[in-house]
Amino acid sequence: MKLRGLYAITDSQLLAGKFLAYVQAALEGGVTLLQYRDKSSDEARRLREAEALRNLCERYKTRLIINDDAELAARLGVGVHLGQTDGPLAPVRALLGRDAIIGSTCHSSLELAEQAASEGASYVAFGRFFNSNTKPGAPSANLELLDQARIKLHIPVCAIGGITLDNAAPLVAHGVDLLAVVHGLFGADSPQEVTRRARAFNDLLQIK
Ligand SMILES: Cc1ncc(COP(=O)(O)OP(=O)(O)O)c(N)n1
Ligand SMILES: Cc1ncsc1CCOP(=O)(O)O
Ligand SMILES: [Mg+2]
């Protein structure tokens, strides 16, 4: 099955005090992949939260991805997202097995994407496409790259960085399979609004 749809990414600061309520609201609206992204070193909390997300994801038939931490992903039997400084992909593929979803950050580089694909990545992520409050310093990418990626790559392409309902349409028009979103989804005033946004992202992608 080809990965396509909304890729919701958690943010510990943004979701403080409403973590599971907002994640559940997103899953209600339809989420293809959910990434647990927590940059802290509080191992106990990370395990607790990731387990809670795995349980929620099982209920909604959503695939869970852990950011950065292949050991935690292996412990929970879920997927992982690796950046260029998060270690090599091939040993992680060997650790997690052939069915695990493994994503790779490729910034704006087709070469990195082709290498990730050859090492067994399930999808590649390009971006940031717009200004991002969550990761302002991330290198930028443009729409032309997506056109080349569509020709050269045979795995799903994910776009990330400052994506909102107002700016996502061109990314979809240029062939993106996964829209990875933090603030444009979870920066909402209510869980109802999170659900509405998730549904609207799926409408843009013509999911369901
Ligand atoms: C879907 C997706 N794409 C890119 C990233 C960024 O990964 P990385 O470059 O390792 O940066 P951090 O997120 O670890 O700060 C991502 N997490 N997810
Ligand atoms: C993790 C990451 N990598 C590149 S941009 C980004 C942050 C995405 O968050 P937002 O959707 O709030 O810009
Ligand atoms: Mg990382």
PDB file of C-alpha atoms and ligand atoms in Angstrom:
ATOM      1  CA  MET A   1       0.000   0.000   0.000  1.00  0.00           C
ATOM      2  CA  LYS A   2       1.392   3.386  -1.001  1.00  0.00           C
ATOM      3  CA  LEU A   3       1.776   5.876   1.853  1.00  0.00           C
ATOM      4  CA  ARG A   4      -0.356   8.907   1.143  1.00  0.00           C
ATOM      5  CA  GLY A   5      -2.127  11.422   3.381  1.00  0.00           C
ATOM      6  CA  LEU A   6      -1.717  13.649   6.389  1.00  0.00           C
ATOM      7  CA  TYR A   7       1.417  13.099   8.484  1.00  0.00           C
ATOM      8  CA  ALA A   8       0.756  14.618  11.913  1.00  0.00           C
ATOM      9  CA  ILE A   9       3.796  15.417  14.067  1.00  0.00           C
ATOM     10  CA  THR A  10       3.578  16.083  17.795  1.00  0.00           C
ATOM     11  CA  ASP A  11       5.335  18.939  19.563  1.00  0.00           C
ATOM     12  CA  SER A  12       5.771  18.680  23.314  1.00  0.00           C
ATOM     13  CA  GLN A  13       5.619  22.439  23.989  1.00  0.00           C
ATOM     14  CA  LEU A  14       2.690  23.148  21.684  1.00  0.00           C
ATOM     15  CA  LEU A  15       0.702  20.203  23.062  1.00  0.00           C
ATOM     16  CA  ALA A  16       1.510  20.702  26.763  1.00  0.00           C
ATOM     17  CA  GLY A  17      -1.595  19.934  28.835  1.00  0.00           C
ATOM     18  CA  LYS A  18      -3.607  18.692  25.832  1.00  0.00           C
ATOM     19  CA  PHE A  19      -1.316  16.081  24.302  1.00  0.00           C
ATOM     20  CA  LEU A  20      -3.589  13.052  23.984  1.00  0.00           C
ATOM     21  CA  ALA A  21      -6.794  15.071  23.482  1.00  0.00           C
ATOM     22  CA  TYR A  22      -5.342  16.895  20.483  1.00  0.00           C
ATOM     23  CA  VAL A  23      -3.698  13.806  19.023  1.00  0.00           C
ATOM     24  CA  GLN A  24      -6.965  11.885  19.305  1.00  0.00           C
ATOM     25  CA  ALA A  25      -8.771  14.793  17.659  1.00  0.00           C
ATOM     26  CA  ALA A  26      -6.342  14.616  14.743  1.00  0.00           C
ATOM     27  CA  LEU A  27      -6.777  10.854  14.422  1.00  0.00           C
ATOM     28  CA  GLU A  28     -10.572  11.393  14.369  1.00  0.00           C
ATOM     29  CA  GLY A  29     -10.091  13.566  11.306  1.00  0.00           C
ATOM     30  CA  GLY A  30      -7.850  10.994   9.589  1.00  0.00           C
ATOM     31  CA  VAL A  31      -4.075  10.659   9.903  1.00  0.00           C
ATOM     32  CA  THR A  32      -1.962   8.332   7.749  1.00  0.00           C
ATOM     33  CA  LEU A  33       1.216   8.640   9.835  1.00  0.00           C
ATOM     34  CA  LEU A  34       1.658  10.056  13.335  1.00  0.00           C
ATOM     35  CA  GLN A  35       5.168  11.044  14.415  1.00  0.00           C
ATOM     36  CA  TYR A  36       6.123  11.307  18.070  1.00  0.00           C
ATOM     37  CA  ARG A  37       8.669  14.144  18.077  1.00  0.00           C
ATOM     38  CA  ASP A  38      10.087  14.988  21.470  1.00  0.00           C
ATOM     39  CA  LYS A  39      13.563  16.471  21.605  1.00  0.00           C
ATOM     40  CA  SER A  40      13.945  16.070  25.403  1.00  0.00           C
ATOM     41  CA  SER A  41      16.112  13.477  27.125  1.00  0.00           C
ATOM     42  CA  ASP A  42      13.446  12.422  29.626  1.00  0.00           C
ATOM     43  CA  GLU A  43      13.516   8.719  28.730  1.00  0.00           C
ATOM     44  CA  ALA A  44      10.730   7.686  31.105  1.00  0.00           C
ATOM     45  CA  ARG A  45       8.309  10.312  29.815  1.00  0.00           C
ATOM     46  CA  ARG A  46       9.217   9.531  26.211  1.00  0.00           C
ATOM     47  CA  LEU A  47       8.470   5.835  26.722  1.00  0.00           C
ATOM     48  CA  ARG A  48       5.189   6.598  28.518  1.00  0.00           C
ATOM     49  CA  GLU A  49       3.991   9.030  25.852  1.00  0.00           C
ATOM     50  CA  ALA A  50       5.080   6.866  22.950  1.00  0.00           C
ATOM     51  CA  GLU A  51       3.241   3.870  24.437  1.00  0.00           C
ATOM     52  CA  ALA A  52       0.105   5.967  24.855  1.00  0.00           C
ATOM     53  CA  LEU A  53       0.366   7.063  21.227  1.00  0.00           C
ATOM     54  CA  ARG A  54       0.870   3.482  20.062  1.00  0.00           C
ATOM     55  CA  ASN A  55      -2.359   2.478  21.846  1.00  0.00           C
ATOM     56  CA  LEU A  56      -4.263   5.371  20.281  1.00  0.00           C
ATOM     57  CA  CYS A  57      -2.841   4.597  16.856  1.00  0.00           C
ATOM     58  CA  GLU A  58      -3.918   0.966  17.138  1.00  0.00           C
ATOM     59  CA  ARG A  59      -7.486   2.117  17.793  1.00  0.00           C
ATOM     60  CA  TYR A  60      -7.478   4.361  14.722  1.00  0.00           C
ATOM     61  CA  LYS A  61      -5.382   2.097  12.468  1.00  0.00           C
ATOM     62  CA  THR A  62      -2.747   4.828  12.102  1.00  0.00           C
ATOM     63  CA  ARG A  63       0.966   4.001  11.793  1.00  0.00           C
ATOM     64  CA  LEU A  64       3.174   5.467  14.546  1.00  0.00           C
ATOM     65  CA  ILE A  65       6.652   6.809  13.777  1.00  0.00           C
ATOM     66  CA  ILE A  66       9.223   7.767  16.427  1.00  0.00           C
ATOM     67  CA  ASN A  67      11.490  10.694  15.611  1.00  0.00           C
ATOM     68  CA  ASP A  68      15.259  10.148  15.981  1.00  0.00           C
ATOM     69  CA  ASP A  69      15.145   7.109  18.278  1.00  0.00           C
ATOM     70  CA  ALA A  70      15.453   3.723  16.551  1.00  0.00           C
ATOM     71  CA  GLU A  71      15.859   1.910  19.889  1.00  0.00           C
ATOM     72  CA  LEU A  72      12.524   3.205  21.143  1.00  0.00           C
ATOM     73  CA  ALA A  73      10.912   2.358  17.804  1.00  0.00           C
ATOM     74  CA  ALA A  74      12.279  -1.198  18.036  1.00  0.00           C
ATOM     75  CA  ARG A  75      11.041  -1.533  21.613  1.00  0.00           C
ATOM     76  CA  LEU A  76       7.517  -0.516  20.573  1.00  0.00           C
ATOM     77  CA  GLY A  77       7.518  -2.282  17.214  1.00  0.00           C
ATOM     78  CA  VAL A  78       6.817   0.902  15.235  1.00  0.00           C
ATOM     79  CA  GLY A  79       8.552   3.010  12.574  1.00  0.00           C
ATOM     80  CA  VAL A  80      11.214   5.692  12.839  1.00  0.00           C
ATOM     81  CA  HIS A  81      12.166   8.974  11.161  1.00  0.00           C
ATOM     82  CA  LEU A  82      15.894   9.684  10.768  1.00  0.00           C
ATOM     83  CA  GLY A  83      17.561  12.974   9.894  1.00  0.00           C
ATOM     84  CA  GLN A  84      20.971  13.350   8.300  1.00  0.00           C
ATOM     85  CA  THR A  85      22.626  13.490  11.731  1.00  0.00           C
ATOM     86  CA  ASP A  86      20.592  10.671  13.294  1.00  0.00           C
ATOM     87  CA  GLY A  87      22.828   7.808  12.119  1.00  0.00           C
ATOM     88  CA  PRO A  88      22.891   5.519   9.074  1.00  0.00           C
ATOM     89  CA  LEU A  89      19.684   4.028   7.736  1.00  0.00           C
ATOM     90  CA  ALA A  90      20.786   0.529   6.706  1.00  0.00           C
ATOM     91  CA  PRO A  91      21.448  -0.825  10.246  1.00  0.00           C
ATOM     92  CA  VAL A  92      18.119   0.602  11.379  1.00  0.00           C
ATOM     93  CA  ARG A  93      16.376  -1.228   8.521  1.00  0.00           C
ATOM     94  CA  ALA A  94      18.104  -4.409   9.712  1.00  0.00           C
ATOM     95  CA  LEU A  95      17.006  -3.709  13.307  1.00  0.00           C
ATOM     96  CA  LEU A  96      13.353  -2.908  12.556  1.00  0.00           C
ATOM     97  CA  GLY A  97      12.765  -5.373   9.730  1.00  0.00           C
ATOM     98  CA  ARG A  98      11.508  -5.049   6.177  1.00  0.00           C
ATOM     99  CA  ASP A  99       7.915  -4.071   7.057  1.00  0.00           C
ATOM    100  CA  ALA A 100       8.799  -1.124   9.304  1.00  0.00           C
ATOM    101  CA  ILE A 101       8.252   2.393   8.018  1.00  0.00           C
ATOM    102  CA  ILE A 102      11.539   4.317   7.985  1.00  0.00           C
ATOM    103  CA  GLY A 103      11.614   7.926   6.838  1.00  0.00           C
ATOM    104  CA  SER A 104      14.626  10.018   5.912  1.00  0.00           C
ATOM    105  CA  THR A 105      15.133  13.799   5.944  1.00  0.00           C
ATOM    106  CA  CYS A 106      16.669  14.898   2.649  1.00  0.00           C
ATOM    107  CA  HIS A 107      16.328  18.712   2.982  1.00  0.00           C
ATOM    108  CA  SER A 108      16.426  19.840  -0.677  1.00  0.00           C
ATOM    109  CA  SER A 109      18.745  17.165  -2.062  1.00  0.00           C
ATOM    110  CA  LEU A 110      17.704  14.607  -4.658  1.00  0.00           C
ATOM    111  CA  GLU A 111      21.075  12.897  -4.185  1.00  0.00           C
ATOM    112  CA  LEU A 112      20.371  12.345  -0.493  1.00  0.00           C
ATOM    113  CA  ALA A 113      16.913  11.075  -1.422  1.00  0.00           C
ATOM    114  CA  GLU A 114      18.257   8.570  -3.961  1.00  0.00           C
ATOM    115  CA  GLN A 115      20.787   7.366  -1.416  1.00  0.00           C
ATOM    116  CA  ALA A 116      18.101   6.993   1.264  1.00  0.00           C
ATOM    117  CA  ALA A 117      15.921   5.051  -1.163  1.00  0.00           C
ATOM    118  CA  SER A 118      18.806   2.733  -1.999  1.00  0.00           C
ATOM    119  CA  GLU A 119      19.422   2.125   1.725  1.00  0.00           C
ATOM    120  CA  GLY A 120      15.808   1.092   2.268  1.00  0.00           C
ATOM    121  CA  ALA A 121      13.892   4.242   3.188  1.00  0.00           C
ATOM    122  CA  SER A 122      10.088   3.910   3.038  1.00  0.00           C
ATOM    123  CA  TYR A 123       9.668   7.613   2.240  1.00  0.00           C
ATOM    124  CA  VAL A 124      11.838  10.696   1.881  1.00  0.00           C
ATOM    125  CA  ALA A 125      11.054  14.084   3.399  1.00  0.00           C
ATOM    126  CA  PHE A 126      11.920  17.403   1.745  1.00  0.00           C
ATOM    127  CA  GLY A 127      11.655  20.818   3.349  1.00  0.00           C
ATOM    128  CA  ARG A 128      11.134  23.204   4.871  1.00  0.00           C
ATOM    129  CA  PHE A 129       8.847  24.631   2.188  1.00  0.00           C
ATOM    130  CA  PHE A 130       7.615  27.643   4.184  1.00  0.00           C
ATOM    131  CA  ASN A 131       8.642  29.563   7.303  1.00  0.00           C
ATOM    132  CA  SER A 132       8.411  27.288  10.301  1.00  0.00           C
ATOM    133  CA  ASN A 133       8.018  28.331  13.938  1.00  0.00           C
ATOM    134  CA  THR A 134       8.719  24.761  14.991  1.00  0.00           C
ATOM    135  CA  LYS A 135      12.102  24.528  13.223  1.00  0.00           C
ATOM    136  CA  PRO A 136      12.971  27.983  11.864  1.00  0.00           C
ATOM    137  CA  GLY A 137      16.547  27.061  10.912  1.00  0.00           C
ATOM    138  CA  ALA A 138      15.699  24.063   8.728  1.00  0.00           C
ATOM    139  CA  PRO A 139      17.132  24.373   5.179  1.00  0.00           C
ATOM    140  CA  SER A 140      14.580  25.435   2.571  1.00  0.00           C
ATOM    141  CA  ALA A 141      13.268  23.541  -0.461  1.00  0.00           C
ATOM    142  CA  ASN A 142      11.171  24.557  -3.464  1.00  0.00           C
ATOM    143  CA  LEU A 143       8.466  23.198  -5.755  1.00  0.00           C
ATOM    144  CA  GLU A 144      10.862  22.418  -8.656  1.00  0.00           C
ATOM    145  CA  LEU A 145      12.555  19.842  -6.477  1.00  0.00           C
ATOM    146  CA  LEU A 146       9.215  18.046  -6.140  1.00  0.00           C
ATOM    147  CA  ASP A 147       8.873  17.826  -9.936  1.00  0.00           C
ATOM    148  CA  GLN A 148      12.310  16.228 -10.193  1.00  0.00           C
ATOM    149  CA  ALA A 149      11.602  13.947  -7.251  1.00  0.00           C
ATOM    150  CA  ARG A 150       8.452  12.673  -8.935  1.00  0.00           C
ATOM    151  CA  ILE A 151      10.475  11.681 -11.995  1.00  0.00           C
ATOM    152  CA  LYS A 152      13.485  10.202 -10.213  1.00  0.00           C
ATOM    153  CA  LEU A 153      12.114   8.550  -7.070  1.00  0.00           C
ATOM    154  CA  HIS A 154       9.913   5.507  -6.709  1.00  0.00           C
ATOM    155  CA  ILE A 155       9.027   5.883  -3.044  1.00  0.00           C
ATOM    156  CA  PRO A 156       6.550   8.292  -1.409  1.00  0.00           C
ATOM    157  CA  VAL A 157       7.587  11.914  -1.080  1.00  0.00           C
ATOM    158  CA  CYS A 158       6.813  13.899   2.066  1.00  0.00           C
ATOM    159  CA  ALA A 159       6.845  17.694   2.367  1.00  0.00           C
ATOM    160  CA  ILE A 160       7.425  19.473   5.680  1.00  0.00           C
ATOM    161  CA  GLY A 161       7.916  22.943   7.095  1.00  0.00           C
ATOM    162  CA  GLY A 162       5.329  25.650   7.743  1.00  0.00           C
ATOM    163  CA  ILE A 163       2.557  23.793   5.922  1.00  0.00           C
ATOM    164  CA  THR A 164      -0.967  25.069   6.527  1.00  0.00           C
ATOM    165  CA  LEU A 165      -4.346  24.611   4.877  1.00  0.00           C
ATOM    166  CA  ASP A 166      -3.742  27.894   3.067  1.00  0.00           C
ATOM    167  CA  ASN A 167      -0.426  26.966   1.429  1.00  0.00           C
ATOM    168  CA  ALA A 168      -0.563  23.162   0.958  1.00  0.00           C
ATOM    169  CA  ALA A 169      -2.375  22.961  -2.397  1.00  0.00           C
ATOM    170  CA  PRO A 170       0.694  23.650  -4.612  1.00  0.00           C
ATOM    171  CA  LEU A 171       2.633  20.910  -2.812  1.00  0.00           C
ATOM    172  CA  VAL A 172      -0.139  18.446  -3.635  1.00  0.00           C
ATOM    173  CA  ALA A 173      -0.280  19.716  -7.216  1.00  0.00           C
ATOM    174  CA  HIS A 174       3.463  19.040  -7.502  1.00  0.00           C
ATOM    175  CA  GLY A 175       3.000  15.422  -6.472  1.00  0.00           C
ATOM    176  CA  VAL A 176       3.608  15.263  -2.732  1.00  0.00           C
ATOM    177  CA  ASP A 177       2.239  12.088  -1.120  1.00  0.00           C
ATOM    178  CA  LEU A 178       2.539  13.035   2.544  1.00  0.00           C
ATOM    179  CA  LEU A 179       1.954  16.440   4.130  1.00  0.00           C
ATOM    180  CA  ALA A 180       3.889  16.583   7.426  1.00  0.00           C
ATOM    181  CA  VAL A 181       2.426  19.199   9.736  1.00  0.00           C
ATOM    182  CA  VAL A 182       2.949  20.376  13.306  1.00  0.00           C
ATOM    183  CA  HIS A 183       1.677  23.915  13.878  1.00  0.00           C
ATOM    184  CA  GLY A 184      -0.727  24.036  10.952  1.00  0.00           C
ATOM    185  CA  LEU A 185      -2.609  21.147  12.546  1.00  0.00           C
ATOM    186  CA  PHE A 186      -2.013  21.309  16.308  1.00  0.00           C
ATOM    187  CA  GLY A 187      -1.777  25.084  16.674  1.00  0.00           C
ATOM    188  CA  ALA A 188      -5.561  25.161  16.885  1.00  0.00           C
ATOM    189  CA  ASP A 189      -7.723  26.610  19.660  1.00  0.00           C
ATOM    190  CA  SER A 190      -9.823  23.485  20.216  1.00  0.00           C
ATOM    191  CA  PRO A 191      -9.790  19.737  19.527  1.00  0.00           C
ATOM    192  CA  GLN A 192     -12.770  20.271  17.226  1.00  0.00           C
ATOM    193  CA  GLU A 193     -10.669  22.623  15.127  1.00  0.00           C
ATOM    194  CA  VAL A 194      -7.848  20.035  15.005  1.00  0.00           C
ATOM    195  CA  THR A 195     -10.320  17.474  13.637  1.00  0.00           C
ATOM    196  CA  ARG A 196     -11.646  19.976  11.105  1.00  0.00           C
ATOM    197  CA  ARG A 197      -8.145  20.792   9.915  1.00  0.00           C
ATOM    198  CA  ALA A 198      -7.196  17.110   9.598  1.00  0.00           C
ATOM    199  CA  ARG A 199     -10.300  16.479   7.462  1.00  0.00           C
ATOM    200  CA  ALA A 200      -9.510  19.516   5.329  1.00  0.00           C
ATOM    201  CA  PHE A 201      -5.922  18.318   4.719  1.00  0.00           C
ATOM    202  CA  ASN A 202      -7.344  14.958   3.637  1.00  0.00           C
ATOM    203  CA  ASP A 203      -9.767  16.722   1.301  1.00  0.00           C
ATOM    204  CA  LEU A 204      -6.802  18.537  -0.279  1.00  0.00           C
ATOM    205  CA  LEU A 205      -5.097  15.192  -0.820  1.00  0.00           C
ATOM    206  CA  GLN A 206      -8.371  13.646  -1.973  1.00  0.00           C
ATOM    207  CA  ILE A 207      -8.169  10.967   0.703  1.00  0.00           C
ATOM    208  CA  LYS A 208     -11.431   9.003   1.295  1.00  0.00           C
TER     209      LYS A 208
HETATM  210  C1  LIG B   1       8.555  13.894   8.273  1.00  0.00           C
HETATM  211  C2  LIG B   1       9.749  14.576   8.824  1.00  0.00           C
HETATM  212  N1  LIG B   1      10.558  15.229   7.987  1.00  0.00           N
HETATM  213  C3  LIG B   1      11.658  15.850   8.462  1.00  0.00           C
HETATM  214  C4  LIG B   1      11.937  15.819   9.811  1.00  0.00           C
HETATM  215  C5  LIG B   1      13.181  16.487  10.352  1.00  0.00           C
HETATM  216  O1  LIG B   1      14.110  15.517  10.822  1.00  0.00           O
HETATM  217  P1  LIG B   1      15.542  16.023  11.325  1.00  0.00           P
HETATM  218  O2  LIG B   1      16.218  16.730  10.203  1.00  0.00           O
HETATM  219  O3  LIG B   1      16.252  14.874  11.931  1.00  0.00           O
HETATM  220  O4  LIG B   1      15.176  17.085  12.451  1.00  0.00           O
HETATM  221  P2  LIG B   1      14.432  16.814  13.840  1.00  0.00           P
HETATM  222  O5  LIG B   1      12.965  16.664  13.556  1.00  0.00           O
HETATM  223  O6  LIG B   1      14.982  15.576  14.466  1.00  0.00           O
HETATM  224  O7  LIG B   1      14.686  18.034  14.651  1.00  0.00           O
HETATM  225  C6  LIG B   1      11.062  15.119  10.651  1.00  0.00           C
HETATM  226  N2  LIG B   1      11.245  15.032  11.977  1.00  0.00           N
HETATM  227  N3  LIG B   1       9.972  14.499  10.132  1.00  0.00           N
HETATM  228  C1  LIG B   2      10.833  18.998  11.993  1.00  0.00           C
HETATM  229  C2  LIG B   2      10.952  19.919  10.840  1.00  0.00           C
HETATM  230  N1  LIG B   2      11.892  19.705   9.869  1.00  0.00           N
HETATM  231  C3  LIG B   2      11.867  20.624   8.917  1.00  0.00           C
HETATM  232  S1  LIG B   2      10.684  21.812   9.211  1.00  0.00           S
HETATM  233  C4  LIG B   2      10.191  21.022  10.638  1.00  0.00           C
HETATM  234  C5  LIG B   2       9.103  21.550  11.518  1.00  0.00           C
HETATM  235  C6  LIG B   2       7.711  21.321  10.998  1.00  0.00           C
HETATM  236  O1  LIG B   2       6.794  21.954  11.856  1.00  0.00           O
HETATM  237  P1  LIG B   2       5.741  23.041  11.314  1.00  0.00           P
HETATM  238  O2  LIG B   2       4.721  22.277  10.531  1.00  0.00           O
HETATM  239  O3  LIG B   2       5.151  23.631  12.566  1.00  0.00           O
HETATM  240  O4  LIG B   2       6.499  24.047  10.513  1.00  0.00           O
HETATM  241 MG    MG B   3      16.176  14.021  13.762  1.00  0.00          MG
END
